[in-house]
């Protein structure tokens, strides 16, 4: 058994998942009376993606060791991963009933509450976790994020203010402070906080650059916003959202030609995403290239017809090209989707023509 335990640790250290699983399997085979070994084997099965076997093993472990809380936690996690949320919640609660210090069970319950949009339950659970583990920043960070999701940034700010002294100057805390300050409508303070997080080597620095970019954008400081999103792209070049946002910043910041090239590249990479064609159309329309804008806008609407703003821009583009019948057809489609937006589009595109006709 000792040799297999060392094999488990060595394989884990080398990040050799398959070898670690086989070592756990061998250890469980020769130590079937050890529930801790059974728990480790179950975790290894789950990590390997063997969900059915993991659940079957966890249920057998519960049957053999009914008072062993980690076995019920294992069942809950397996059911959670399989999308059996109601059953997973019951198993998480059974684990907590046996052992109120089962931190992963609280995390699981909080995640289930988040999935069903139950902010009150998530807040209650993370508050309980923070009280059980007052020195652990994780539950407090999670509580901040839940308060933000529940649109309670003032509460989130209060949680950050009450962090233990040892956690108040970390990169993660400064990053979350930036997010909270932005939600409170204080973009300058948000930018300062994001910079402090970068100075402390934030993991995933693109998140902080994006936060800064959005704060600069809110203040209409477009050159700084573009520079921030360009830095986010360099920090994480594989994230298409940053390319998209960089294009938006360039379009709105007076650099439409650069924006157009970026959006066209995104549309070529992912032609089934409506937003890429939408921005191609918007940017071409801004450049007064209406004949090219119309096909892009139409393509976006083919993918997602429920885009009132795209219909409005399409109406204008068709009108400017002298395609009145096509513009009226787009107007009728917009009216079926959003009456108020259609009324505004009518005033912008057709009302003046009617008044001229009446005058004649």
Tab-separated table of C-alpha atoms in Angstrom:
chain	number	residue	atom	x	y	z
A	1	UNK	CA	0.000	0.000	0.000
A	2	UNK	CA	2.765	2.454	0.858
A	3	UNK	CA	4.383	1.942	-2.514
A	4	UNK	CA	1.125	2.641	-4.319
A	5	UNK	CA	0.596	5.790	-2.246
A	6	UNK	CA	3.994	7.040	-3.351
A	7	UNK	CA	3.083	6.128	-6.930
A	8	UNK	CA	-0.085	8.234	-6.636
A	9	UNK	CA	1.910	11.233	-5.393
A	10	UNK	CA	4.611	10.836	-8.025
A	11	UNK	CA	2.107	10.583	-10.876
A	12	UNK	CA	0.238	13.628	-9.566
A	13	UNK	CA	3.475	15.602	-9.341
A	14	UNK	CA	4.280	14.695	-12.942
A	15	UNK	CA	0.708	15.522	-14.009
A	16	UNK	CA	0.292	11.995	-15.375
A	17	UNK	CA	-3.447	11.562	-14.888
A	18	UNK	CA	-3.765	8.083	-16.367
A	19	UNK	CA	-0.917	6.714	-14.223
A	20	UNK	CA	-2.351	8.352	-11.105
A	21	UNK	CA	-5.738	6.742	-11.744
A	22	UNK	CA	-4.185	3.301	-12.170
A	23	UNK	CA	-2.215	3.768	-8.951
A	24	UNK	CA	-5.419	4.678	-7.096
A	25	UNK	CA	-7.168	1.675	-8.633
A	26	UNK	CA	-4.417	-0.651	-7.411
A	27	UNK	CA	-4.370	0.951	-3.968
A	28	UNK	CA	-8.144	0.553	-3.635
A	29	UNK	CA	-7.920	-3.065	-4.746
A	30	UNK	CA	-5.574	-3.931	-1.884
A	31	UNK	CA	-7.151	-1.534	0.686
A	32	UNK	CA	-10.930	-1.913	0.169
A	33	UNK	CA	-11.605	-1.301	3.860
A	34	UNK	CA	-10.095	2.220	3.797
A	35	UNK	CA	-12.782	4.838	3.041
A	36	UNK	CA	-10.150	7.554	2.536
A	37	UNK	CA	-8.594	5.442	-0.208
A	38	UNK	CA	-12.041	4.919	-1.702
A	39	UNK	CA	-12.587	8.678	-1.676
A	40	UNK	CA	-9.261	9.320	-3.423
A	41	UNK	CA	-10.052	6.699	-6.048
A	42	UNK	CA	-13.468	8.246	-6.646
A	43	UNK	CA	-11.939	11.686	-7.106
A	44	UNK	CA	-9.472	10.250	-9.593
A	45	UNK	CA	-12.298	8.627	-11.561
A	46	UNK	CA	-14.170	11.936	-11.687
A	47	UNK	CA	-11.054	13.831	-12.760
A	48	UNK	CA	-10.556	11.327	-15.582
A	49	UNK	CA	-14.100	12.033	-16.803
A	50	UNK	CA	-15.384	8.552	-15.945
A	51	UNK	CA	-18.619	9.914	-14.512
A	52	UNK	CA	-20.710	6.739	-14.506
A	53	UNK	CA	-17.986	4.698	-12.849
A	54	UNK	CA	-17.312	7.522	-10.373
A	55	UNK	CA	-20.987	7.671	-9.353
A	56	UNK	CA	-21.283	3.887	-9.073
A	57	UNK	CA	-18.138	3.751	-6.955
A	58	UNK	CA	-19.303	6.632	-4.738
A	59	UNK	CA	-22.681	4.980	-4.102
A	60	UNK	CA	-20.948	1.734	-3.127
A	61	UNK	CA	-18.675	3.679	-0.781
A	62	UNK	CA	-21.720	5.268	0.888
A	63	UNK	CA	-23.349	1.842	1.316
A	64	UNK	CA	-20.206	0.484	2.989
A	65	UNK	CA	-19.439	3.553	5.153
A	66	UNK	CA	-22.727	5.311	5.870
A	67	UNK	CA	-21.270	7.737	8.423
A	68	UNK	CA	-18.352	8.791	6.234
A	69	UNK	CA	-19.264	12.291	4.990
A	70	UNK	CA	-16.713	12.474	2.125
A	71	UNK	CA	-18.420	9.478	0.497
A	72	UNK	CA	-21.681	11.425	0.292
A	73	UNK	CA	-19.756	14.430	-0.964
A	74	UNK	CA	-18.366	12.209	-3.715
A	75	UNK	CA	-21.891	11.139	-4.685
A	76	UNK	CA	-23.020	14.771	-4.721
A	77	UNK	CA	-20.133	15.879	-6.930
A	78	UNK	CA	-20.704	13.005	-9.359
A	79	UNK	CA	-24.404	13.852	-9.620
A	80	UNK	CA	-23.585	17.540	-9.974
A	81	UNK	CA	-21.239	16.798	-12.882
A	82	UNK	CA	-23.923	14.612	-14.499
A	83	UNK	CA	-26.490	17.422	-14.347
A	84	UNK	CA	-28.594	15.671	-11.683
A	85	UNK	CA	-28.929	18.866	-9.699
A	86	UNK	CA	-31.819	17.962	-7.412
A	87	UNK	CA	-30.167	14.694	-6.351
A	88	UNK	CA	-26.796	16.447	-6.009
A	89	UNK	CA	-28.282	19.029	-3.631
A	90	UNK	CA	-29.749	16.298	-1.423
A	91	UNK	CA	-26.377	14.527	-1.255
A	92	UNK	CA	-24.511	17.741	-0.459
A	93	UNK	CA	-26.894	18.343	2.450
A	94	UNK	CA	-26.423	14.784	3.697
A	95	UNK	CA	-22.651	15.326	3.703
A	96	UNK	CA	-23.061	18.554	5.718
A	97	UNK	CA	-25.420	16.852	8.176
A	98	UNK	CA	-22.707	14.273	8.866
A	99	UNK	CA	-19.902	16.843	8.956
A	100	UNK	CA	-20.704	20.584	9.080
A	101	UNK	CA	-17.094	21.355	8.145
A	102	UNK	CA	-17.363	19.879	4.654
A	103	UNK	CA	-16.325	23.014	2.798
A	104	UNK	CA	-16.647	21.515	-0.740
A	105	UNK	CA	-20.289	20.655	0.014
A	106	UNK	CA	-21.062	24.313	0.721
A	107	UNK	CA	-19.287	25.300	-2.483
A	108	UNK	CA	-21.389	22.767	-4.369
A	109	UNK	CA	-24.644	24.035	-2.882
A	110	UNK	CA	-23.664	27.616	-3.649
A	111	UNK	CA	-22.884	26.716	-7.259
A	112	UNK	CA	-26.265	25.001	-7.628
A	113	UNK	CA	-27.955	28.108	-6.217
A	114	UNK	CA	-26.039	30.231	-8.727
A	115	UNK	CA	-27.147	27.997	-11.605
A	116	UNK	CA	-30.801	28.506	-10.718
A	117	UNK	CA	-30.349	32.252	-10.125
A	118	UNK	CA	-30.991	31.998	-6.386
A	119	UNK	CA	-28.761	34.843	-5.206
A	120	UNK	CA	-30.144	34.830	-1.664
A	121	UNK	CA	-29.146	31.200	-1.118
A	122	UNK	CA	-25.705	31.762	-2.638
A	123	UNK	CA	-25.126	34.745	-0.362
A	124	UNK	CA	-26.251	32.768	2.681
A	125	UNK	CA	-23.967	29.839	1.835
A	126	UNK	CA	-20.883	31.931	1.133
A	127	UNK	CA	-21.521	33.906	4.316
A	128	UNK	CA	-21.601	30.607	6.209
A	129	UNK	CA	-18.357	29.535	4.564
A	130	UNK	CA	-16.717	32.842	5.459
A	131	UNK	CA	-17.711	32.336	9.097
A	132	UNK	CA	-16.447	28.734	9.123
A	133	UNK	CA	-13.130	29.740	7.558
A	134	UNK	CA	-12.503	33.361	8.616
A	135	UNK	CA	-8.885	33.296	7.439
A	136	UNK	CA	-9.659	31.880	3.969
A	137	UNK	CA	-10.173	34.592	1.321
A	138	UNK	CA	-11.946	32.278	-1.148
A	139	UNK	CA	-15.442	32.416	0.376
A	140	UNK	CA	-15.243	36.201	0.746
A	141	UNK	CA	-14.128	36.621	-2.855
A	142	UNK	CA	-17.035	34.411	-3.937
A	143	UNK	CA	-19.387	36.503	-1.803
A	144	UNK	CA	-18.181	39.657	-3.571
A	145	UNK	CA	-18.944	38.107	-6.944
A	146	UNK	CA	-22.409	36.940	-5.871
A	147	UNK	CA	-23.270	40.402	-4.574
A	148	UNK	CA	-22.179	41.827	-7.937
A	149	UNK	CA	-24.332	39.288	-9.784
A	150	UNK	CA	-27.239	40.254	-7.521
A	151	UNK	CA	-26.600	43.937	-8.416
A	152	UNK	CA	-25.545	44.852	-4.890
A	153	UNK	CA	-22.134	46.479	-5.401
A	154	UNK	CA	-22.330	48.375	-2.103
A	155	UNK	CA	-22.505	45.048	-0.240
A	156	UNK	CA	-19.606	43.736	-2.314
A	157	UNK	CA	-17.572	46.802	-1.350
A	158	UNK	CA	-18.319	46.133	2.314
A	159	UNK	CA	-17.033	42.572	2.051
A	160	UNK	CA	-13.742	43.805	0.595
A	161	UNK	CA	-13.417	46.377	3.354
A	162	UNK	CA	-13.796	43.623	5.989
A	163	UNK	CA	-11.151	41.310	4.541
A	164	UNK	CA	-8.378	40.257	6.926
A	165	UNK	CA	-5.379	42.573	6.745
A	166	UNK	CA	-3.244	39.874	5.125
A	167	UNK	CA	-5.615	39.743	2.122
A	168	UNK	CA	-6.290	43.442	1.567
A	169	UNK	CA	-3.220	44.085	-0.585
A	170	UNK	CA	-3.287	41.027	-2.874
A	171	UNK	CA	-3.629	41.108	-6.651
A	172	UNK	CA	-7.026	39.397	-6.509
A	173	UNK	CA	-8.377	41.847	-3.946
A	174	UNK	CA	-7.260	44.842	-6.007
A	175	UNK	CA	-8.802	43.329	-9.123
A	176	UNK	CA	-12.142	42.747	-7.394
A	177	UNK	CA	-11.963	46.256	-5.949
A	178	UNK	CA	-11.620	47.551	-9.500
A	179	UNK	CA	-14.691	45.612	-10.607
A	180	UNK	CA	-16.685	46.916	-7.639
A	181	UNK	CA	-15.562	50.518	-8.142
A	182	UNK	CA	-16.606	50.312	-11.786
A	183	UNK	CA	-20.038	48.998	-10.806
A	184	UNK	CA	-20.370	51.853	-8.309
A	185	UNK	CA	-19.823	54.354	-11.121
A	186	UNK	CA	-16.310	55.377	-10.087
A	187	UNK	CA	-14.191	54.668	-13.204
A	188	UNK	CA	-11.102	56.601	-12.057
A	189	UNK	CA	-10.950	54.588	-8.819
A	190	UNK	CA	-11.539	51.413	-10.809
A	191	UNK	CA	-8.588	52.151	-13.095
A	192	UNK	CA	-6.323	52.779	-10.106
A	193	UNK	CA	-7.374	49.457	-8.551
A	194	UNK	CA	-6.835	47.521	-11.776
A	195	UNK	CA	-3.344	49.019	-12.097
A	196	UNK	CA	-2.552	47.966	-8.536
A	197	UNK	CA	-3.644	44.400	-9.366
A	198	UNK	CA	-1.327	44.341	-12.381
A	199	UNK	CA	1.531	45.669	-10.261
A	200	UNK	CA	1.056	42.616	-8.029
A	201	UNK	CA	1.224	40.131	-10.938
A	202	UNK	CA	-2.454	39.281	-11.263
A	203	UNK	CA	-3.035	35.851	-12.763
A	204	UNK	CA	-4.933	36.394	-16.003
A	205	UNK	CA	-3.829	40.031	-16.403
A	206	UNK	CA	-6.057	40.466	-19.454
A	207	UNK	CA	-9.026	40.732	-17.049
A	208	UNK	CA	-7.565	43.857	-15.460
A	209	UNK	CA	-6.722	45.407	-18.829
A	210	UNK	CA	-10.302	44.786	-19.970
A	211	UNK	CA	-11.644	46.410	-16.805
A	212	UNK	CA	-9.454	49.443	-17.433
A	213	UNK	CA	-10.517	49.581	-21.069
A	214	UNK	CA	-14.200	49.595	-20.168
A	215	UNK	CA	-13.638	52.288	-17.539
A	216	UNK	CA	-11.788	54.495	-20.040
A	217	UNK	CA	-14.537	53.834	-22.601
A	218	UNK	CA	-17.188	54.956	-20.109
A	219	UNK	CA	-15.332	58.249	-19.770
A	220	UNK	CA	-15.015	58.478	-23.584
A	221	UNK	CA	-11.241	58.404	-23.303
A	222	UNK	CA	-10.947	56.335	-26.442
A	223	UNK	CA	-7.134	56.319	-26.979
A	224	UNK	CA	-6.595	54.890	-23.468
A	225	UNK	CA	-9.467	52.420	-23.958
A	226	UNK	CA	-7.937	51.189	-27.222
A	227	UNK	CA	-4.503	50.866	-25.608
A	228	UNK	CA	-5.968	48.877	-22.700
A	229	UNK	CA	-7.797	46.416	-24.950
A	230	UNK	CA	-4.710	46.100	-27.124
A	231	UNK	CA	-2.809	45.121	-23.952
A	232	UNK	CA	-5.556	42.612	-23.085
A	233	UNK	CA	-5.185	41.060	-26.532
A	234	UNK	CA	-1.409	40.782	-26.114
A	235	UNK	CA	-1.842	39.224	-22.664
A	236	UNK	CA	-4.324	36.630	-23.978
A	237	UNK	CA	-4.235	36.495	-27.788
A	238	UNK	CA	-6.436	33.391	-27.881
A	239	UNK	CA	-9.490	35.170	-26.430
A	240	UNK	CA	-11.748	36.347	-29.302
A	241	UNK	CA	-13.833	38.558	-26.998
A	242	UNK	CA	-10.899	40.893	-26.522
A	243	UNK	CA	-10.429	41.193	-30.308
A	244	UNK	CA	-14.116	42.003	-30.614
A	245	UNK	CA	-14.038	44.631	-27.874
A	246	UNK	CA	-10.872	46.141	-29.306
A	247	UNK	CA	-12.751	46.556	-32.576
A	248	UNK	CA	-15.624	48.306	-30.810
A	249	UNK	CA	-13.195	50.678	-29.133
A	250	UNK	CA	-11.535	51.474	-32.468
A	251	UNK	CA	-14.891	51.964	-34.219
A	252	UNK	CA	-16.207	54.339	-31.568
A	253	UNK	CA	-12.814	55.950	-31.054
A	254	UNK	CA	-12.404	57.334	-34.558
A	255	UNK	CA	-10.419	54.480	-36.127
A	256	UNK	CA	-13.106	52.731	-38.204
A	257	UNK	CA	-10.791	51.390	-40.922
A	258	UNK	CA	-8.771	49.447	-38.354
A	259	UNK	CA	-11.971	48.308	-36.669
A	260	UNK	CA	-13.380	47.061	-39.977
A	261	UNK	CA	-10.308	44.942	-40.710
A	262	UNK	CA	-10.574	43.326	-37.269
A	263	UNK	CA	-14.310	42.630	-37.552
A	264	UNK	CA	-13.921	41.168	-41.040
A	265	UNK	CA	-11.233	38.835	-39.719
A	266	UNK	CA	-13.511	37.743	-36.870
A	267	UNK	CA	-16.413	37.181	-39.285
A	268	UNK	CA	-14.159	34.993	-41.435
A	269	UNK	CA	-13.043	32.973	-38.395
A	270	UNK	CA	-16.523	32.492	-36.906
A	271	UNK	CA	-19.071	33.166	-39.661
A	272	UNK	CA	-21.998	31.894	-37.584
A	273	UNK	CA	-21.730	34.630	-34.929
A	274	UNK	CA	-24.242	37.404	-35.514
A	275	UNK	CA	-22.282	40.009	-33.580
A	276	UNK	CA	-19.301	39.878	-35.956
A	277	UNK	CA	-21.433	40.559	-39.039
A	278	UNK	CA	-23.334	43.210	-37.093
A	279	UNK	CA	-20.171	45.156	-36.419
A	280	UNK	CA	-18.953	44.736	-39.993
A	281	UNK	CA	-22.232	46.258	-41.134
A	282	UNK	CA	-22.193	49.046	-38.553
A	283	UNK	CA	-18.623	50.020	-39.424
A	284	UNK	CA	-19.237	49.982	-43.190
A	285	UNK	CA	-22.319	52.132	-42.652
A	286	UNK	CA	-20.248	54.553	-40.568
A	287	UNK	CA	-17.782	54.735	-43.465
A	288	UNK	CA	-20.724	55.506	-45.801
A	289	UNK	CA	-20.179	52.251	-47.702
A	290	UNK	CA	-23.858	51.367	-47.602
A	291	UNK	CA	-23.857	48.941	-50.533
A	292	UNK	CA	-21.325	46.767	-48.668
A	293	UNK	CA	-22.994	47.304	-45.295
A	294	UNK	CA	-26.375	45.915	-46.370
A	295	UNK	CA	-25.230	42.300	-47.032
A	296	UNK	CA	-23.348	42.202	-43.709
A	297	UNK	CA	-26.362	43.491	-41.792
A	298	UNK	CA	-28.633	41.023	-43.573
A	299	UNK	CA	-26.272	38.173	-42.725
A	300	UNK	CA	-26.331	39.158	-39.048
A	301	UNK	CA	-30.125	39.213	-39.043
A	302	UNK	CA	-30.317	35.819	-40.746
A	303	UNK	CA	-28.401	34.409	-37.779
A	304	UNK	CA	-30.294	36.386	-35.117
A	305	UNK	CA	-33.432	38.244	-36.262
A	306	UNK	CA	-34.086	39.717	-32.796
A	307	UNK	CA	-31.665	42.654	-33.176
A	308	UNK	CA	-33.665	45.853	-33.233
A	309	UNK	CA	-30.655	48.120	-33.701
A	310	UNK	CA	-29.455	46.129	-36.705
A	311	UNK	CA	-32.884	46.435	-38.349
A	312	UNK	CA	-32.771	50.192	-37.764
A	313	UNK	CA	-29.340	50.543	-39.393
A	314	UNK	CA	-30.461	48.312	-42.275
A	315	UNK	CA	-33.517	50.539	-42.852
A	316	UNK	CA	-31.279	53.593	-43.055
A	317	UNK	CA	-28.738	51.905	-45.350
A	318	UNK	CA	-31.428	50.735	-47.772
A	319	UNK	CA	-33.035	54.177	-47.775
A	320	UNK	CA	-29.725	55.878	-48.531
A	321	UNK	CA	-29.258	53.504	-51.452
A	322	UNK	CA	-32.678	54.496	-52.787
A	323	UNK	CA	-34.238	51.119	-51.994
A	324	UNK	CA	-37.424	52.463	-50.459
A	325	UNK	CA	-39.490	49.276	-50.813
A	326	UNK	CA	-36.757	47.191	-49.191
A	327	UNK	CA	-36.393	49.800	-46.427
A	328	UNK	CA	-40.145	49.656	-45.769
A	329	UNK	CA	-40.006	45.860	-45.654
A	330	UNK	CA	-37.286	46.065	-42.990
A	331	UNK	CA	-39.381	48.629	-41.131
A	332	UNK	CA	-42.358	46.228	-41.011
A	333	UNK	CA	-40.127	43.494	-39.586
A	334	UNK	CA	-38.774	45.894	-36.969
A	335	UNK	CA	-42.295	46.989	-36.045
A	336	UNK	CA	-43.228	43.354	-35.333
A	337	UNK	CA	-40.151	43.070	-33.114
A	338	UNK	CA	-39.990	46.431	-31.291
A	339	UNK	CA	-42.693	49.054	-31.796
A	340	UNK	CA	-40.810	51.908	-30.166
A	341	UNK	CA	-37.630	51.275	-32.167
A	342	UNK	CA	-39.736	51.081	-35.337
A	343	UNK	CA	-41.369	54.420	-34.554
A	344	UNK	CA	-37.958	56.037	-34.096
A	345	UNK	CA	-36.732	54.510	-37.359
A	346	UNK	CA	-39.815	55.827	-39.162
A	347	UNK	CA	-39.230	59.363	-37.894
A	348	UNK	CA	-35.565	59.211	-38.893
A	349	UNK	CA	-36.110	57.786	-42.371
A	350	UNK	CA	-39.626	58.380	-43.673
A	351	UNK	CA	-41.396	61.133	-41.720
A	352	UNK	CA	-39.556	63.944	-43.518
A	353	UNK	CA	-40.486	62.453	-46.903
A	354	UNK	CA	-44.155	62.339	-45.910
A	355	UNK	CA	-44.042	65.962	-44.794
A	356	UNK	CA	-42.493	67.004	-48.130
A	357	UNK	CA	-45.148	65.056	-49.988
A	358	UNK	CA	-47.903	66.732	-47.978
A	359	UNK	CA	-46.405	70.157	-48.644
A	360	UNK	CA	-46.430	69.524	-52.387
